[in-house]
mmCIF file with all atom_site columns, C-alpha atoms in Angstrom:
data_model
loop_
_atom_site.group_PDB
_atom_site.id
_atom_site.type_symbol
_atom_site.label_atom_id
_atom_site.label_alt_id
_atom_site.label_comp_id
_atom_site.label_asym_id
_atom_site.label_entity_id
_atom_site.label_seq_id
_atom_site.pdbx_PDB_ins_code
_atom_site.Cartn_x
_atom_site.Cartn_y
_atom_site.Cartn_z
_atom_site.occupancy
_atom_site.B_iso_or_equiv
_atom_site.pdbx_formal_charge
_atom_site.auth_seq_id
_atom_site.auth_comp_id
_atom_site.auth_asym_id
_atom_site.auth_atom_id
_atom_site.pdbx_PDB_model_num
ATOM 1   C CA . ASP A 1 1   ? -2.089 16.217  -27.059 1.00 64.00 ? 959  ASP A CA 1
ATOM 2   C CA . ALA A 1 2   ? 0.241  17.239  -24.239 1.00 65.00 ? 960  ALA A CA 1
ATOM 3   C CA . MET A 1 3   ? -0.632 15.237  -21.128 1.00 92.00 ? 961  MET A CA 1
ATOM 4   C CA . VAL A 1 4   ? 1.628  16.762  -18.485 1.00 96.00 ? 962  VAL A CA 1
ATOM 5   C CA . ILE A 1 5   ? 2.390  20.424  -18.970 1.00 96.00 ? 963  ILE A CA 1
ATOM 6   C CA . GLN A 1 6   ? 4.926  22.453  -17.059 1.00 97.00 ? 964  GLN A CA 1
ATOM 7   C CA . ASN A 1 7   ? 5.296  26.203  -16.978 1.00 95.00 ? 965  ASN A CA 1
ATOM 8   C CA . PRO A 1 8   ? 7.524  27.969  -17.420 1.00 96.00 ? 966  PRO A CA 1
ATOM 9   C CA . ARG A 1 9   ? 10.044 25.836  -19.296 1.00 95.00 ? 967  ARG A CA 1
ATOM 10  C CA . TYR A 1 10  ? 12.872 28.096  -18.141 1.00 96.00 ? 968  TYR A CA 1
ATOM 11  C CA . GLN A 1 11  ? 12.997 30.226  -15.014 1.00 97.00 ? 969  GLN A CA 1
ATOM 12  C CA . VAL A 1 12  ? 15.768 32.444  -13.720 1.00 97.00 ? 970  VAL A CA 1
ATOM 13  C CA . THR A 1 13  ? 15.517 33.824  -10.207 1.00 96.00 ? 971  THR A CA 1
ATOM 14  C CA . GLN A 1 14  ? 17.745 35.570  -7.719  1.00 96.00 ? 972  GLN A CA 1
ATOM 15  C CA . PHE A 1 15  ? 19.145 34.069  -4.582  1.00 97.00 ? 973  PHE A CA 1
ATOM 16  C CA . GLY A 1 16  ? 16.450 34.200  -1.886  1.00 96.00 ? 974  GLY A CA 1
ATOM 17  C CA . LYS A 1 17  ? 13.633 35.342  -4.188  1.00 97.00 ? 975  LYS A CA 1
ATOM 18  C CA . PRO A 1 18  ? 10.593 33.030  -3.974  1.00 96.00 ? 976  PRO A CA 1
ATOM 19  C CA . VAL A 1 19  ? 9.644  31.165  -7.103  1.00 97.00 ? 977  VAL A CA 1
ATOM 20  C CA . THR A 1 20  ? 6.662  29.013  -8.099  1.00 98.00 ? 978  THR A CA 1
ATOM 21  C CA . LEU A 1 21  ? 6.666  26.326  -10.760 1.00 98.00 ? 979  LEU A CA 1
ATOM 22  C CA . SER A 1 22  ? 3.454  25.023  -12.272 1.00 98.00 ? 980  SER A CA 1
ATOM 23  C CA . CYS A 1 23  ? 2.308  21.620  -13.458 1.00 98.00 ? 981  CYS A CA 1
ATOM 24  C CA . SER A 1 24  ? -0.991 20.633  -15.019 1.00 97.00 ? 982  SER A CA 1
ATOM 25  C CA . GLN A 1 25  ? -2.285 17.341  -16.363 1.00 97.00 ? 983  GLN A CA 1
ATOM 26  C CA . THR A 1 26  ? -5.060 16.241  -18.692 1.00 95.00 ? 984  THR A CA 1
ATOM 27  C CA . LEU A 1 27  ? -4.915 12.580  -17.652 1.00 94.00 ? 985  LEU A CA 1
ATOM 28  C CA . ASN A 1 28  ? -7.144 12.902  -14.573 1.00 94.00 ? 986  ASN A CA 1
ATOM 29  C CA . HIS A 1 29  ? -4.563 10.942  -12.606 1.00 96.00 ? 987  HIS A CA 1
ATOM 30  C CA . ASN A 1 30  ? -4.771 10.639  -8.847  1.00 96.00 ? 988  ASN A CA 1
ATOM 31  C CA . VAL A 1 31  ? -1.080 11.028  -8.131  1.00 96.00 ? 989  VAL A CA 1
ATOM 32  C CA . MET A 1 32  ? 1.203  13.954  -8.914  1.00 97.00 ? 990  MET A CA 1
ATOM 33  C CA . TYR A 1 33  ? 4.931  13.981  -8.184  1.00 97.00 ? 991  TYR A CA 1
ATOM 34  C CA . TRP A 1 34  ? 7.703  16.556  -8.089  1.00 98.00 ? 992  TRP A CA 1
ATOM 35  C CA . TYR A 1 35  ? 11.282 15.561  -8.814  1.00 97.00 ? 993  TYR A CA 1
ATOM 36  C CA . GLN A 1 36  ? 14.522 17.517  -8.755  1.00 97.00 ? 994  GLN A CA 1
ATOM 37  C CA . GLN A 1 37  ? 17.147 16.546  -11.308 1.00 94.00 ? 995  GLN A CA 1
ATOM 38  C CA . LYS A 1 38  ? 20.609 18.044  -11.143 1.00 94.00 ? 996  LYS A CA 1
ATOM 39  C CA . SER A 1 39  ? 23.025 17.916  -14.019 1.00 90.00 ? 997  SER A CA 1
ATOM 40  C CA . SER A 1 40  ? 24.039 14.388  -15.034 1.00 88.00 ? 998  SER A CA 1
ATOM 41  C CA . GLN A 1 41  ? 22.075 12.829  -12.187 1.00 91.00 ? 999  GLN A CA 1
ATOM 42  C CA . ALA A 1 42  ? 18.952 10.741  -11.850 1.00 92.00 ? 1000 ALA A CA 1
ATOM 43  C CA . PRO A 1 43  ? 15.730 12.455  -10.756 1.00 93.00 ? 1001 PRO A CA 1
ATOM 44  C CA . LYS A 1 44  ? 15.244 12.723  -7.001  1.00 95.00 ? 1002 LYS A CA 1
ATOM 45  C CA . LEU A 1 45  ? 11.723 12.599  -5.594  1.00 96.00 ? 1003 LEU A CA 1
ATOM 46  C CA . LEU A 1 46  ? 10.822 15.633  -3.476  1.00 97.00 ? 1004 LEU A CA 1
ATOM 47  C CA . PHE A 1 47  ? 7.184  14.798  -2.634  1.00 95.00 ? 1005 PHE A CA 1
ATOM 48  C CA . HIS A 1 48  ? 3.926  13.609  -4.098  1.00 96.00 ? 1006 HIS A CA 1
ATOM 49  C CA . TYR A 1 49  ? 0.187  14.091  -3.752  1.00 96.00 ? 1007 TYR A CA 1
ATOM 50  C CA . TYR A 1 50  ? -2.139 11.135  -3.660  1.00 95.00 ? 1008 TYR A CA 1
ATOM 51  C CA . ASP A 1 51  ? -5.381 12.957  -4.398  1.00 94.00 ? 1009 ASP A CA 1
ATOM 52  C CA . LYS A 1 52  ? -5.300 15.642  -1.677  1.00 95.00 ? 1010 LYS A CA 1
ATOM 53  C CA . ASP A 1 53  ? -3.000 13.709  0.612   1.00 95.00 ? 1011 ASP A CA 1
ATOM 54  C CA . PHE A 1 54  ? 0.510  15.245  0.683   1.00 95.00 ? 1012 PHE A CA 1
ATOM 55  C CA . ASN A 1 55  ? 3.499  12.886  1.097   1.00 94.00 ? 1013 ASN A CA 1
ATOM 56  C CA . ASN A 1 56  ? 6.866  14.469  1.756   1.00 94.00 ? 1014 ASN A CA 1
ATOM 57  C CA . GLU A 1 57  ? 10.190 12.690  1.361   1.00 94.00 ? 1015 GLU A CA 1
ATOM 58  C CA . ALA A 1 58  ? 12.209 12.657  4.568   1.00 92.00 ? 1016 ALA A CA 1
ATOM 59  C CA . ASP A 1 59  ? 15.196 14.438  3.056   1.00 93.00 ? 1017 ASP A CA 1
ATOM 60  C CA . THR A 1 60  ? 13.322 17.182  1.207   1.00 96.00 ? 1018 THR A CA 1
ATOM 61  C CA . PRO A 1 61  ? 14.371 20.590  2.584   1.00 95.00 ? 1019 PRO A CA 1
ATOM 62  C CA . ASP A 1 62  ? 11.700 22.691  4.286   1.00 95.00 ? 1020 ASP A CA 1
ATOM 63  C CA . ASN A 1 63  ? 12.416 25.348  1.671   1.00 95.00 ? 1021 ASN A CA 1
ATOM 64  C CA . PHE A 1 64  ? 10.386 23.303  -0.790  1.00 97.00 ? 1022 PHE A CA 1
ATOM 65  C CA . GLN A 1 65  ? 6.603  23.339  -0.532  1.00 97.00 ? 1023 GLN A CA 1
ATOM 66  C CA . SER A 1 66  ? 3.785  22.166  -2.740  1.00 97.00 ? 1024 SER A CA 1
ATOM 67  C CA . ARG A 1 67  ? 0.113  22.859  -3.341  1.00 97.00 ? 1025 ARG A CA 1
ATOM 68  C CA . ARG A 1 68  ? -2.512 20.937  -5.220  1.00 97.00 ? 1026 ARG A CA 1
ATOM 69  C CA . PRO A 1 69  ? -5.673 23.050  -5.479  1.00 97.00 ? 1027 PRO A CA 1
ATOM 70  C CA . ASN A 1 70  ? -7.488 20.561  -7.714  1.00 96.00 ? 1028 ASN A CA 1
ATOM 71  C CA . THR A 1 71  ? -6.931 17.309  -9.594  1.00 95.00 ? 1029 THR A CA 1
ATOM 72  C CA . SER A 1 72  ? -5.385 18.993  -12.615 1.00 96.00 ? 1030 SER A CA 1
ATOM 73  C CA . PHE A 1 73  ? -2.886 21.388  -11.088 1.00 97.00 ? 1031 PHE A CA 1
ATOM 74  C CA . CYS A 1 74  ? 0.075  21.117  -8.759  1.00 98.00 ? 1032 CYS A CA 1
ATOM 75  C CA . PHE A 1 75  ? 2.587  23.807  -7.791  1.00 98.00 ? 1033 PHE A CA 1
ATOM 76  C CA . LEU A 1 76  ? 6.108  23.704  -6.456  1.00 98.00 ? 1034 LEU A CA 1
ATOM 77  C CA . ASP A 1 77  ? 7.058  26.661  -4.278  1.00 98.00 ? 1035 ASP A CA 1
ATOM 78  C CA . ILE A 1 78  ? 10.656 27.376  -3.367  1.00 97.00 ? 1036 ILE A CA 1
ATOM 79  C CA . ARG A 1 79  ? 10.526 29.892  -0.566  1.00 96.00 ? 1037 ARG A CA 1
ATOM 80  C CA . SER A 1 80  ? 14.142 31.082  -0.536  1.00 96.00 ? 1038 SER A CA 1
ATOM 81  C CA . PRO A 1 81  ? 16.092 29.563  -3.410  1.00 97.00 ? 1039 PRO A CA 1
ATOM 82  C CA . GLY A 1 82  ? 19.778 28.944  -2.927  1.00 96.00 ? 1040 GLY A CA 1
ATOM 83  C CA . LEU A 1 83  ? 22.424 28.461  -5.587  1.00 96.00 ? 1041 LEU A CA 1
ATOM 84  C CA . GLY A 1 84  ? 22.255 24.724  -4.940  1.00 96.00 ? 1042 GLY A CA 1
ATOM 85  C CA . ASP A 1 85  ? 18.624 24.658  -6.069  1.00 97.00 ? 1043 ASP A CA 1
ATOM 86  C CA . THR A 1 86  ? 19.650 25.246  -9.663  1.00 97.00 ? 1044 THR A CA 1
ATOM 87  C CA . ALA A 1 87  ? 18.277 22.160  -11.395 1.00 96.00 ? 1045 ALA A CA 1
ATOM 88  C CA . MET A 1 88  ? 15.629 20.744  -13.692 1.00 95.00 ? 1046 MET A CA 1
ATOM 89  C CA . TYR A 1 89  ? 12.312 20.242  -11.908 1.00 97.00 ? 1047 TYR A CA 1
ATOM 90  C CA . LEU A 1 90  ? 10.148 17.471  -13.259 1.00 96.00 ? 1048 LEU A CA 1
ATOM 91  C CA . CYS A 1 91  ? 6.482  16.905  -12.623 1.00 97.00 ? 1049 CYS A CA 1
ATOM 92  C CA . ALA A 1 92  ? 5.022  13.442  -13.136 1.00 97.00 ? 1050 ALA A CA 1
ATOM 93  C CA . THR A 1 93  ? 1.614  11.818  -12.762 1.00 97.00 ? 1051 THR A CA 1
ATOM 94  C CA . SER A 1 94  ? 0.296  8.291   -12.362 1.00 95.00 ? 1052 SER A CA 1
ATOM 95  C CA . ARG A 1 95  ? -3.160 6.826   -12.190 1.00 94.00 ? 1053 ARG A CA 1
ATOM 96  C CA . ASP A 1 96  ? -2.459 5.233   -8.819  1.00 91.00 ? 1054 ASP A CA 1
ATOM 97  C CA . ARG A 1 97  ? 0.506  4.166   -6.678  1.00 88.00 ? 1055 ARG A CA 1
ATOM 98  C CA . GLY A 1 98  ? 0.479  0.514   -7.672  1.00 86.00 ? 1056 GLY A CA 1
ATOM 99  C CA . HIS A 1 99  ? 3.693  -1.074  -8.841  1.00 84.00 ? 1057 HIS A CA 1
ATOM 100 C CA . THR A 1 100 ? 2.364  -1.419  -12.374 1.00 87.00 ? 1058 THR A CA 1
ATOM 101 C CA . ASP A 1 101 ? 1.270  2.211   -12.647 1.00 89.00 ? 1059 ASP A CA 1
ATOM 102 C CA . THR A 1 102 ? 3.445  4.132   -15.077 1.00 91.00 ? 1060 THR A CA 1
ATOM 103 C CA . GLN A 1 103 ? 4.602  7.613   -14.190 1.00 94.00 ? 1061 GLN A CA 1
ATOM 104 C CA . TYR A 1 104 ? 4.217  10.122  -17.013 1.00 95.00 ? 1062 TYR A CA 1
ATOM 105 C CA . PHE A 1 105 ? 6.626  13.029  -16.946 1.00 95.00 ? 1063 PHE A CA 1
ATOM 106 C CA . GLY A 1 106 ? 6.294  16.584  -18.125 1.00 95.00 ? 1064 GLY A CA 1
ATOM 107 C CA . PRO A 1 107 ? 9.008  18.363  -20.129 1.00 94.00 ? 1065 PRO A CA 1
ATOM 108 C CA . GLY A 1 108 ? 10.470 19.952  -17.017 1.00 95.00 ? 1066 GLY A CA 1
ATOM 109 C CA . THR A 1 109 ? 11.266 23.469  -15.835 1.00 96.00 ? 1067 THR A CA 1
ATOM 110 C CA . ARG A 1 110 ? 14.921 24.406  -15.861 1.00 96.00 ? 1068 ARG A CA 1
ATOM 111 C CA . LEU A 1 111 ? 15.516 26.686  -12.880 1.00 97.00 ? 1069 LEU A CA 1
ATOM 112 C CA . THR A 1 112 ? 18.626 28.825  -12.543 1.00 97.00 ? 1070 THR A CA 1
ATOM 113 C CA . VAL A 1 113 ? 19.323 30.624  -9.275  1.00 97.00 ? 1071 VAL A CA 1
ATOM 114 C CA . LEU A 1 114 ? 21.751 33.533  -9.592  1.00 96.00 ? 1072 LEU A CA 1
ATOM 115 C CA . GLY B 2 1   ? 16.771 -1.265  0.339   1.00 83.00 ? 859  GLY B CA 1
ATOM 116 C CA . ASN B 2 2   ? 15.886 -1.142  -3.313  1.00 88.00 ? 860  ASN B CA 1
ATOM 117 C CA . SER B 2 3   ? 18.530 -0.220  -5.852  1.00 92.00 ? 861  SER B CA 1
ATOM 118 C CA . VAL B 2 4   ? 19.208 -0.187  -9.580  1.00 95.00 ? 862  VAL B CA 1
ATOM 119 C CA . THR B 2 5   ? 22.666 -0.520  -11.076 1.00 96.00 ? 863  THR B CA 1
ATOM 120 C CA . GLN B 2 6   ? 23.402 0.515   -14.630 1.00 95.00 ? 864  GLN B CA 1
ATOM 121 C CA . MET B 2 7   ? 26.564 -0.049  -16.585 1.00 87.00 ? 865  MET B CA 1
ATOM 122 C CA . GLU B 2 8   ? 29.018 2.825   -16.654 1.00 85.00 ? 866  GLU B CA 1
ATOM 123 C CA . GLY B 2 9   ? 28.867 5.205   -19.552 1.00 87.00 ? 867  GLY B CA 1
ATOM 124 C CA . PRO B 2 10  ? 28.967 7.059   -21.789 1.00 95.00 ? 868  PRO B CA 1
ATOM 125 C CA . VAL B 2 11  ? 28.416 4.779   -24.750 1.00 96.00 ? 869  VAL B CA 1
ATOM 126 C CA . THR B 2 12  ? 29.272 5.835   -28.291 1.00 97.00 ? 870  THR B CA 1
ATOM 127 C CA . LEU B 2 13  ? 28.145 3.739   -31.255 1.00 97.00 ? 871  LEU B CA 1
ATOM 128 C CA . SER B 2 14  ? 28.031 4.050   -34.992 1.00 97.00 ? 872  SER B CA 1
ATOM 129 C CA . GLU B 2 15  ? 24.661 4.156   -36.707 1.00 97.00 ? 873  GLU B CA 1
ATOM 130 C CA . GLU B 2 16  ? 23.158 0.681   -37.268 1.00 97.00 ? 874  GLU B CA 1
ATOM 131 C CA . ALA B 2 17  ? 25.271 -0.883  -34.519 1.00 97.00 ? 875  ALA B CA 1
ATOM 132 C CA . PHE B 2 18  ? 23.758 -3.263  -31.954 1.00 97.00 ? 876  PHE B CA 1
ATOM 133 C CA . LEU B 2 19  ? 23.024 -1.771  -28.554 1.00 97.00 ? 877  LEU B CA 1
ATOM 134 C CA . THR B 2 20  ? 23.011 -3.394  -25.126 1.00 97.00 ? 878  THR B CA 1
ATOM 135 C CA . ILE B 2 21  ? 22.680 -1.386  -21.930 1.00 97.00 ? 879  ILE B CA 1
ATOM 136 C CA . ASN B 2 22  ? 22.941 -3.471  -18.783 1.00 96.00 ? 880  ASN B CA 1
ATOM 137 C CA . CYS B 2 23  ? 20.667 -3.004  -15.798 1.00 97.00 ? 881  CYS B CA 1
ATOM 138 C CA . THR B 2 24  ? 20.494 -5.079  -12.628 1.00 97.00 ? 882  THR B CA 1
ATOM 139 C CA . TYR B 2 25  ? 18.376 -4.504  -9.575  1.00 96.00 ? 883  TYR B CA 1
ATOM 140 C CA . THR B 2 26  ? 18.037 -5.342  -5.906  1.00 94.00 ? 884  THR B CA 1
ATOM 141 C CA . ALA B 2 27  ? 14.555 -5.513  -4.433  1.00 90.00 ? 885  ALA B CA 1
ATOM 142 C CA . THR B 2 28  ? 12.351 -7.762  -2.389  1.00 82.00 ? 886  THR B CA 1
ATOM 143 C CA . GLY B 2 29  ? 9.293  -9.281  -3.931  1.00 81.00 ? 887  GLY B CA 1
ATOM 144 C CA . TYR B 2 30  ? 8.429  -8.727  -7.563  1.00 87.00 ? 888  TYR B CA 1
ATOM 145 C CA . PRO B 2 31  ? 9.010  -5.127  -8.606  1.00 92.00 ? 889  PRO B CA 1
ATOM 146 C CA . SER B 2 32  ? 7.948  -3.623  -11.902 1.00 94.00 ? 890  SER B CA 1
ATOM 147 C CA . LEU B 2 33  ? 10.826 -2.551  -14.121 1.00 96.00 ? 891  LEU B CA 1
ATOM 148 C CA . PHE B 2 34  ? 11.004 0.411   -16.481 1.00 97.00 ? 892  PHE B CA 1
ATOM 149 C CA . TRP B 2 35  ? 13.262 2.009   -19.034 1.00 98.00 ? 893  TRP B CA 1
ATOM 150 C CA . TYR B 2 36  ? 12.918 5.759   -19.446 1.00 97.00 ? 894  TYR B CA 1
ATOM 151 C CA . VAL B 2 37  ? 14.650 7.888   -22.079 1.00 97.00 ? 895  VAL B CA 1
ATOM 152 C CA . GLN B 2 38  ? 15.552 11.559  -21.712 1.00 95.00 ? 896  GLN B CA 1
ATOM 153 C CA . TYR B 2 39  ? 16.430 13.609  -24.781 1.00 93.00 ? 897  TYR B CA 1
ATOM 154 C CA . PRO B 2 40  ? 18.535 16.743  -24.269 1.00 89.00 ? 898  PRO B CA 1
ATOM 155 C CA . GLY B 2 41  ? 16.662 19.433  -22.395 1.00 86.00 ? 899  GLY B CA 1
ATOM 156 C CA . GLU B 2 42  ? 13.515 17.343  -22.062 1.00 88.00 ? 900  GLU B CA 1
ATOM 157 C CA . GLY B 2 43  ? 11.651 15.364  -19.435 1.00 90.00 ? 901  GLY B CA 1
ATOM 158 C CA . LEU B 2 44  ? 11.648 11.593  -19.148 1.00 93.00 ? 902  LEU B CA 1
ATOM 159 C CA . GLN B 2 45  ? 9.636  9.475   -21.545 1.00 94.00 ? 903  GLN B CA 1
ATOM 160 C CA . LEU B 2 46  ? 8.626  5.920   -20.837 1.00 95.00 ? 904  LEU B CA 1
ATOM 161 C CA . LEU B 2 47  ? 10.378 3.661   -23.328 1.00 97.00 ? 905  LEU B CA 1
ATOM 162 C CA . LEU B 2 48  ? 9.107  0.289   -22.117 1.00 97.00 ? 906  LEU B CA 1
ATOM 163 C CA . LYS B 2 49  ? 8.179  -1.627  -19.009 1.00 96.00 ? 907  LYS B CA 1
ATOM 164 C CA . ALA B 2 50  ? 7.674  -5.142  -17.633 1.00 96.00 ? 908  ALA B CA 1
ATOM 165 C CA . THR B 2 51  ? 5.633  -6.015  -14.585 1.00 93.00 ? 909  THR B CA 1
ATOM 166 C CA . LYS B 2 52  ? 6.421  -9.685  -13.962 1.00 92.00 ? 910  LYS B CA 1
ATOM 167 C CA . ALA B 2 53  ? 9.150  -12.220 -14.494 1.00 93.00 ? 911  ALA B CA 1
ATOM 168 C CA . ASP B 2 54  ? 9.835  -13.267 -18.112 1.00 95.00 ? 912  ASP B CA 1
ATOM 169 C CA . ASP B 2 55  ? 7.783  -10.359 -19.470 1.00 96.00 ? 913  ASP B CA 1
ATOM 170 C CA . LYS B 2 56  ? 9.346  -8.656  -22.473 1.00 97.00 ? 914  LYS B CA 1
ATOM 171 C CA . GLY B 2 57  ? 8.767  -4.949  -22.956 1.00 96.00 ? 915  GLY B CA 1
ATOM 172 C CA . SER B 2 58  ? 9.256  -3.515  -26.431 1.00 97.00 ? 916  SER B CA 1
ATOM 173 C CA . ASN B 2 59  ? 8.883  -0.160  -28.154 1.00 97.00 ? 917  ASN B CA 1
ATOM 174 C CA . LYS B 2 60  ? 10.484 1.645   -31.113 1.00 95.00 ? 918  LYS B CA 1
ATOM 175 C CA . GLY B 2 61  ? 12.781 -1.325  -31.797 1.00 97.00 ? 919  GLY B CA 1
ATOM 176 C CA . PHE B 2 62  ? 13.993 -1.482  -28.189 1.00 98.00 ? 920  PHE B CA 1
ATOM 177 C CA . GLU B 2 63  ? 13.457 -4.601  -26.090 1.00 98.00 ? 921  GLU B CA 1
ATOM 178 C CA . ALA B 2 64  ? 14.108 -5.678  -22.513 1.00 98.00 ? 922  ALA B CA 1
ATOM 179 C CA . THR B 2 65  ? 13.232 -8.921  -20.732 1.00 97.00 ? 923  THR B CA 1
ATOM 180 C CA . TYR B 2 66  ? 12.535 -9.166  -17.004 1.00 97.00 ? 924  TYR B CA 1
ATOM 181 C CA . ARG B 2 67  ? 14.897 -11.867 -15.737 1.00 96.00 ? 925  ARG B CA 1
ATOM 182 C CA . LYS B 2 68  ? 14.099 -12.770 -12.154 1.00 94.00 ? 926  LYS B CA 1
ATOM 183 C CA . GLU B 2 69  ? 16.866 -15.372 -11.913 1.00 94.00 ? 927  GLU B CA 1
ATOM 184 C CA . THR B 2 70  ? 19.575 -12.841 -12.760 1.00 95.00 ? 928  THR B CA 1
ATOM 185 C CA . THR B 2 71  ? 17.697 -9.772  -11.416 1.00 96.00 ? 929  THR B CA 1
ATOM 186 C CA . SER B 2 72  ? 18.307 -8.029  -14.718 1.00 97.00 ? 930  SER B CA 1
ATOM 187 C CA . PHE B 2 73  ? 16.445 -5.926  -17.274 1.00 98.00 ? 931  PHE B CA 1
ATOM 188 C CA . HIS B 2 74  ? 18.973 -5.251  -20.031 1.00 98.00 ? 932  HIS B CA 1
ATOM 189 C CA . LEU B 2 75  ? 17.970 -2.926  -22.852 1.00 98.00 ? 933  LEU B CA 1
ATOM 190 C CA . GLU B 2 76  ? 18.721 -3.966  -26.432 1.00 98.00 ? 934  GLU B CA 1
ATOM 191 C CA . LYS B 2 77  ? 18.234 -2.606  -29.926 1.00 98.00 ? 935  LYS B CA 1
ATOM 192 C CA . GLY B 2 78  ? 19.359 -4.286  -33.083 1.00 97.00 ? 936  GLY B CA 1
ATOM 193 C CA . SER B 2 79  ? 20.213 -1.185  -35.107 1.00 96.00 ? 937  SER B CA 1
ATOM 194 C CA . VAL B 2 80  ? 20.591 2.214   -33.462 1.00 97.00 ? 938  VAL B CA 1
ATOM 195 C CA . GLN B 2 81  ? 19.950 5.536   -35.169 1.00 97.00 ? 939  GLN B CA 1
ATOM 196 C CA . VAL B 2 82  ? 21.367 8.988   -34.587 1.00 96.00 ? 940  VAL B CA 1
ATOM 197 C CA . SER B 2 83  ? 17.971 9.965   -33.178 1.00 96.00 ? 941  SER B CA 1
ATOM 198 C CA . ASP B 2 84  ? 18.441 7.418   -30.353 1.00 97.00 ? 942  ASP B CA 1
ATOM 199 C CA . SER B 2 85  ? 21.124 9.636   -28.819 1.00 97.00 ? 943  SER B CA 1
ATOM 200 C CA . ALA B 2 86  ? 19.839 10.363  -25.310 1.00 97.00 ? 944  ALA B CA 1
ATOM 201 C CA . VAL B 2 87  ? 20.181 9.426   -21.657 1.00 96.00 ? 945  VAL B CA 1
ATOM 202 C CA . TYR B 2 88  ? 18.625 6.103   -20.656 1.00 97.00 ? 946  TYR B CA 1
ATOM 203 C CA . PHE B 2 89  ? 17.419 5.383   -17.123 1.00 97.00 ? 947  PHE B CA 1
ATOM 204 C CA . CYS B 2 90  ? 16.515 1.985   -15.735 1.00 97.00 ? 948  CYS B CA 1
ATOM 205 C CA . ALA B 2 91  ? 14.053 2.132   -12.830 1.00 96.00 ? 949  ALA B CA 1
ATOM 206 C CA . LEU B 2 92  ? 12.033 -0.087  -10.547 1.00 93.00 ? 950  LEU B CA 1
ATOM 207 C CA . MET B 2 93  ? 8.821  0.270   -8.599  1.00 92.00 ? 951  MET B CA 1
ATOM 208 C CA . PRO B 2 94  ? 8.767  -2.060  -5.605  1.00 88.00 ? 952  PRO B CA 1
ATOM 209 C CA . THR B 2 95  ? 6.022  -4.207  -4.158  1.00 82.00 ? 953  THR B CA 1
ATOM 210 C CA . PRO B 2 96  ? 4.079  -3.872  -1.965  1.00 72.00 ? 954  PRO B CA 1
ATOM 211 C CA . THR B 2 97  ? 3.210  -0.282  -2.775  1.00 70.00 ? 955  THR B CA 1
ATOM 212 C CA . GLY B 2 98  ? 1.858  2.558   -0.716  1.00 70.00 ? 956  GLY B CA 1
ATOM 213 C CA . ALA B 2 99  ? 2.671  6.022   0.507   1.00 64.00 ? 957  ALA B CA 1
ATOM 214 C CA . ASN B 2 100 ? 6.354  5.183   1.004   1.00 71.00 ? 958  ASN B CA 1
ATOM 215 C CA . SER B 2 101 ? 6.869  3.471   -2.353  1.00 78.00 ? 959  SER B CA 1
ATOM 216 C CA . LYS B 2 102 ? 8.782  5.337   -4.962  1.00 87.00 ? 960  LYS B CA 1
ATOM 217 C CA . LEU B 2 103 ? 10.372 4.873   -8.334  1.00 92.00 ? 961  LEU B CA 1
ATOM 218 C CA . THR B 2 104 ? 14.040 4.012   -7.830  1.00 92.00 ? 962  THR B CA 1
ATOM 219 C CA . PHE B 2 105 ? 16.295 5.076   -10.711 1.00 94.00 ? 963  PHE B CA 1
ATOM 220 C CA . GLY B 2 106 ? 19.689 3.963   -11.852 1.00 94.00 ? 964  GLY B CA 1
ATOM 221 C CA . LYS B 2 107 ? 22.293 6.652   -12.523 1.00 93.00 ? 965  LYS B CA 1
ATOM 222 C CA . GLY B 2 108 ? 21.488 6.797   -16.213 1.00 95.00 ? 966  GLY B CA 1
ATOM 223 C CA . ILE B 2 109 ? 23.744 6.279   -19.174 1.00 96.00 ? 967  ILE B CA 1
ATOM 224 C CA . THR B 2 110 ? 24.392 8.611   -22.067 1.00 96.00 ? 968  THR B CA 1
ATOM 225 C CA . LEU B 2 111 ? 24.217 7.091   -25.536 1.00 97.00 ? 969  LEU B CA 1
ATOM 226 C CA . SER B 2 112 ? 25.708 8.932   -28.487 1.00 97.00 ? 970  SER B CA 1
ATOM 227 C CA . VAL B 2 113 ? 25.181 7.555   -31.981 1.00 97.00 ? 971  VAL B CA 1
ATOM 228 C CA . ARG B 2 114 ? 27.378 8.902   -34.728 1.00 96.00 ? 972  ARG B CA 1
ATOM 229 C CA . PRO B 2 115 ? 26.402 8.871   -38.416 1.00 94.00 ? 973  PRO B CA 1
#
């Protein structure tokens, strides 16, 4: 029944060691989003894919990259994680980008950078 | 720009108490409004939404009415349960939409319900 799946749920990495987080969806939605959520804060949008079209937020560090090889999967790559990248990373999907389109979130990956 | 303001928290209530969480917004046009809930260690779940003025969203005993005149979308529940303990986020999606549109969240408020 899970619609948006994230793996792993917990990830520990070392400072500077690249890490990849995975998201998959069974909804066949066009849009996939990646958010960063730090403790006691609202989610912050990093970027999104509209089909194969990548849309980066202006303030997203270059350290963060994303890939979407097909409709179902999207990956978040952190090339050289810093201590400040410790956070929950949330993937979300929506059918389209209209204002009535609901975003459906996955359970998140909690990343700890040591 | 677009913004969402939520009342300051945290909020602690006894079981079966009445709940109101205030949310006001600033946006041009007619945004859609959402309430998301986040249980500890989990992602966000859509609680309810409203897409036009005077719409009422409802789910699991929670309700919120889109009030254009007061730019508000307050969340209410008549009788809270311990299982409602979570963080609640109010959010808006602006119009018109496109590549630069994004969901704008309030800061969230933590609700704790004691038995």
